[in-house]
Amino acid sequence: MYRGADACILVFDLCNGSSFENLPFWKNEFLLQTESSSRLDSPFVLVGTKSDCLEELDIQRDVVLTWCDSNGIDRNCYFETSARTGDYVNEAFDCVVDMAMKHSFRQSV
């Protein structure tokens, strides 16, 4: 399921703090399964879902950006998305595709 992946999308629910707290587990699981040790080996895109539920948000943007900084994830690769409104869904997938293509190219050189 993981091997050969050129990028990883880490997803959490902006309205569920425990899903955010589980991100380190999933990041490490991906790195372990792909036998990668650095961000250069495994580009990550971080997606926070349910951005349209403003009154229910449990995770603040500044907390997520700090987490990105301390986990080697480019802040430009963090998207707050909404399946209901479609906000930033295409941008997140465009970022994943772009990163995967760059990673694949680096691996083939």
PDB file of C-alpha atoms in Angstrom:
ATOM      1  CA  MET A   1       0.000   0.000   0.000  1.00  0.00           C
ATOM      2  CA  TYR A   2       2.833   2.430   0.782  1.00  0.00           C
ATOM      3  CA  ARG A   3       5.802   1.146  -1.201  1.00  0.00           C
ATOM      4  CA  GLY A   4       6.646   3.074  -4.309  1.00  0.00           C
ATOM      5  CA  ALA A   5       4.634   6.110  -3.215  1.00  0.00           C
ATOM      6  CA  ASP A   6       5.955   9.402  -4.529  1.00  0.00           C
ATOM      7  CA  ALA A   7       3.975  11.531  -2.055  1.00  0.00           C
ATOM      8  CA  CYS A   8       1.849  11.209   1.047  1.00  0.00           C
ATOM      9  CA  ILE A   9      -1.342  13.040   1.959  1.00  0.00           C
ATOM     10  CA  LEU A  10      -1.805  13.357   5.709  1.00  0.00           C
ATOM     11  CA  VAL A  11      -5.428  14.163   6.526  1.00  0.00           C
ATOM     12  CA  PHE A  12      -7.051  15.317   9.745  1.00  0.00           C
ATOM     13  CA  ASP A  13     -10.435  16.697  10.761  1.00  0.00           C
ATOM     14  CA  LEU A  14     -10.284  20.350  11.813  1.00  0.00           C
ATOM     15  CA  CYS A  15     -13.222  19.661  14.151  1.00  0.00           C
ATOM     16  CA  ASN A  16     -11.579  16.680  15.863  1.00  0.00           C
ATOM     17  CA  GLY A  17      -8.474  17.359  17.939  1.00  0.00           C
ATOM     18  CA  SER A  18      -7.606  13.684  18.316  1.00  0.00           C
ATOM     19  CA  SER A  19      -7.312  13.280  14.546  1.00  0.00           C
ATOM     20  CA  PHE A  20      -4.695  16.068  14.576  1.00  0.00           C
ATOM     21  CA  GLU A  21      -2.886  14.439  17.489  1.00  0.00           C
ATOM     22  CA  ASN A  22      -2.635  11.206  15.453  1.00  0.00           C
ATOM     23  CA  LEU A  23      -0.690  12.856  12.615  1.00  0.00           C
ATOM     24  CA  PRO A  24       2.752  11.902  14.002  1.00  0.00           C
ATOM     25  CA  PHE A  25       1.705   8.247  14.068  1.00  0.00           C
ATOM     26  CA  TRP A  26       0.602   8.290  10.415  1.00  0.00           C
ATOM     27  CA  LYS A  27       3.641  10.276   9.263  1.00  0.00           C
ATOM     28  CA  ASN A  28       5.982   7.849  11.016  1.00  0.00           C
ATOM     29  CA  GLU A  29       4.024   4.847   9.745  1.00  0.00           C
ATOM     30  CA  PHE A  30       4.438   6.085   6.171  1.00  0.00           C
ATOM     31  CA  LEU A  31       8.162   6.684   6.667  1.00  0.00           C
ATOM     32  CA  LEU A  32       8.585   3.259   8.243  1.00  0.00           C
ATOM     33  CA  GLN A  33       6.660   1.416   5.532  1.00  0.00           C
ATOM     34  CA  THR A  34       8.468   3.209   2.702  1.00  0.00           C
ATOM     35  CA  GLU A  35      11.821   2.905   4.468  1.00  0.00           C
ATOM     36  CA  SER A  36      12.296   6.648   4.088  1.00  0.00           C
ATOM     37  CA  SER A  37      14.052   8.791   6.638  1.00  0.00           C
ATOM     38  CA  SER A  38      13.578  12.323   5.394  1.00  0.00           C
ATOM     39  CA  ARG A  39      11.123  14.689   3.791  1.00  0.00           C
ATOM     40  CA  LEU A  40      13.181  14.647   0.589  1.00  0.00           C
ATOM     41  CA  ASP A  41      12.475  10.937   0.288  1.00  0.00           C
ATOM     42  CA  SER A  42       8.771  11.351   1.045  1.00  0.00           C
ATOM     43  CA  PRO A  43       7.024  14.610   0.177  1.00  0.00           C
ATOM     44  CA  PHE A  44       4.053  15.309   2.437  1.00  0.00           C
ATOM     45  CA  VAL A  45       0.907  17.321   1.862  1.00  0.00           C
ATOM     46  CA  LEU A  46      -1.212  18.086   4.909  1.00  0.00           C
ATOM     47  CA  VAL A  47      -4.986  18.431   4.551  1.00  0.00           C
ATOM     48  CA  GLY A  48      -7.356  19.666   7.227  1.00  0.00           C
ATOM     49  CA  THR A  49     -10.952  18.755   6.375  1.00  0.00           C
ATOM     50  CA  LYS A  50     -14.294  20.359   7.267  1.00  0.00           C
ATOM     51  CA  SER A  51     -13.084  23.953   7.014  1.00  0.00           C
ATOM     52  CA  ASP A  52     -16.690  24.979   6.366  1.00  0.00           C
ATOM     53  CA  CYS A  53     -17.705  24.114   9.955  1.00  0.00           C
ATOM     54  CA  LEU A  54     -16.388  27.345  11.468  1.00  0.00           C
ATOM     55  CA  GLU A  55     -18.395  27.072  14.684  1.00  0.00           C
ATOM     56  CA  GLU A  56     -17.034  23.569  15.354  1.00  0.00           C
ATOM     57  CA  LEU A  57     -13.336  24.070  14.575  1.00  0.00           C
ATOM     58  CA  ASP A  58     -11.129  22.456  17.199  1.00  0.00           C
ATOM     59  CA  ILE A  59      -7.696  23.097  15.653  1.00  0.00           C
ATOM     60  CA  GLN A  60      -6.340  26.573  14.968  1.00  0.00           C
ATOM     61  CA  ARG A  61      -4.325  27.351  11.828  1.00  0.00           C
ATOM     62  CA  ASP A  62      -1.313  28.666  13.768  1.00  0.00           C
ATOM     63  CA  VAL A  63      -1.067  25.359  15.680  1.00  0.00           C
ATOM     64  CA  VAL A  64      -1.079  23.419  12.406  1.00  0.00           C
ATOM     65  CA  LEU A  65       1.535  25.675  10.804  1.00  0.00           C
ATOM     66  CA  THR A  66       3.794  25.271  13.835  1.00  0.00           C
ATOM     67  CA  TRP A  67       3.378  21.504  13.511  1.00  0.00           C
ATOM     68  CA  CYS A  68       4.306  21.746   9.820  1.00  0.00           C
ATOM     69  CA  ASP A  69       7.452  23.702  10.680  1.00  0.00           C
ATOM     70  CA  SER A  70       8.570  21.197  13.298  1.00  0.00           C
ATOM     71  CA  ASN A  71       7.837  18.222  11.009  1.00  0.00           C
ATOM     72  CA  GLY A  72       9.566  19.421   7.843  1.00  0.00           C
ATOM     73  CA  ILE A  73       6.356  20.042   5.912  1.00  0.00           C
ATOM     74  CA  ASP A  74       6.280  23.122   3.713  1.00  0.00           C
ATOM     75  CA  ARG A  75       3.575  25.539   4.872  1.00  0.00           C
ATOM     76  CA  ASN A  76       2.517  25.888   1.224  1.00  0.00           C
ATOM     77  CA  CYS A  77       1.634  22.201   1.332  1.00  0.00           C
ATOM     78  CA  TYR A  78      -1.053  22.664   3.991  1.00  0.00           C
ATOM     79  CA  PHE A  79      -4.643  23.059   2.859  1.00  0.00           C
ATOM     80  CA  GLU A  80      -7.836  23.618   4.812  1.00  0.00           C
ATOM     81  CA  THR A  81     -10.455  21.933   2.639  1.00  0.00           C
ATOM     82  CA  SER A  82     -14.191  21.388   2.556  1.00  0.00           C
ATOM     83  CA  ALA A  83     -15.829  18.515   0.722  1.00  0.00           C
ATOM     84  CA  ARG A  84     -19.142  20.320   1.131  1.00  0.00           C
ATOM     85  CA  THR A  85     -18.060  23.538  -0.612  1.00  0.00           C
ATOM     86  CA  GLY A  86     -15.125  22.191  -2.602  1.00  0.00           C
ATOM     87  CA  ASP A  87     -12.804  24.812  -1.097  1.00  0.00           C
ATOM     88  CA  TYR A  88      -9.125  24.046  -1.779  1.00  0.00           C
ATOM     89  CA  VAL A  89      -9.734  20.402  -2.709  1.00  0.00           C
ATOM     90  CA  ASN A  90      -8.359  20.863  -6.239  1.00  0.00           C
ATOM     91  CA  GLU A  91      -5.413  22.885  -4.952  1.00  0.00           C
ATOM     92  CA  ALA A  92      -4.488  20.131  -2.492  1.00  0.00           C
ATOM     93  CA  PHE A  93      -4.566  17.471  -5.201  1.00  0.00           C
ATOM     94  CA  ASP A  94      -2.641  19.695  -7.611  1.00  0.00           C
ATOM     95  CA  CYS A  95       0.043  20.069  -4.942  1.00  0.00           C
ATOM     96  CA  VAL A  96       0.209  16.304  -4.397  1.00  0.00           C
ATOM     97  CA  VAL A  97       0.528  15.618  -8.114  1.00  0.00           C
ATOM     98  CA  ASP A  98       3.219  18.284  -8.498  1.00  0.00           C
ATOM     99  CA  MET A  99       5.217  16.925  -5.560  1.00  0.00           C
ATOM    100  CA  ALA A 100       4.846  13.326  -6.719  1.00  0.00           C
ATOM    101  CA  MET A 101       6.038  14.171 -10.215  1.00  0.00           C
ATOM    102  CA  LYS A 102       9.075  16.040  -8.851  1.00  0.00           C
ATOM    103  CA  HIS A 103       9.843  13.184  -6.490  1.00  0.00           C
ATOM    104  CA  SER A 104       9.485  10.611  -9.262  1.00  0.00           C
ATOM    105  CA  PHE A 105      11.789  12.634 -11.516  1.00  0.00           C
ATOM    106  CA  ARG A 106      14.444  12.913  -8.759  1.00  0.00           C
ATOM    107  CA  GLN A 107      14.257   9.155  -8.206  1.00  0.00           C
ATOM    108  CA  SER A 108      14.822   8.424 -11.894  1.00  0.00           C
ATOM    109  CA  VAL A 109      17.867  10.681 -12.279  1.00  0.00           C
TER     110      VAL A 109
END
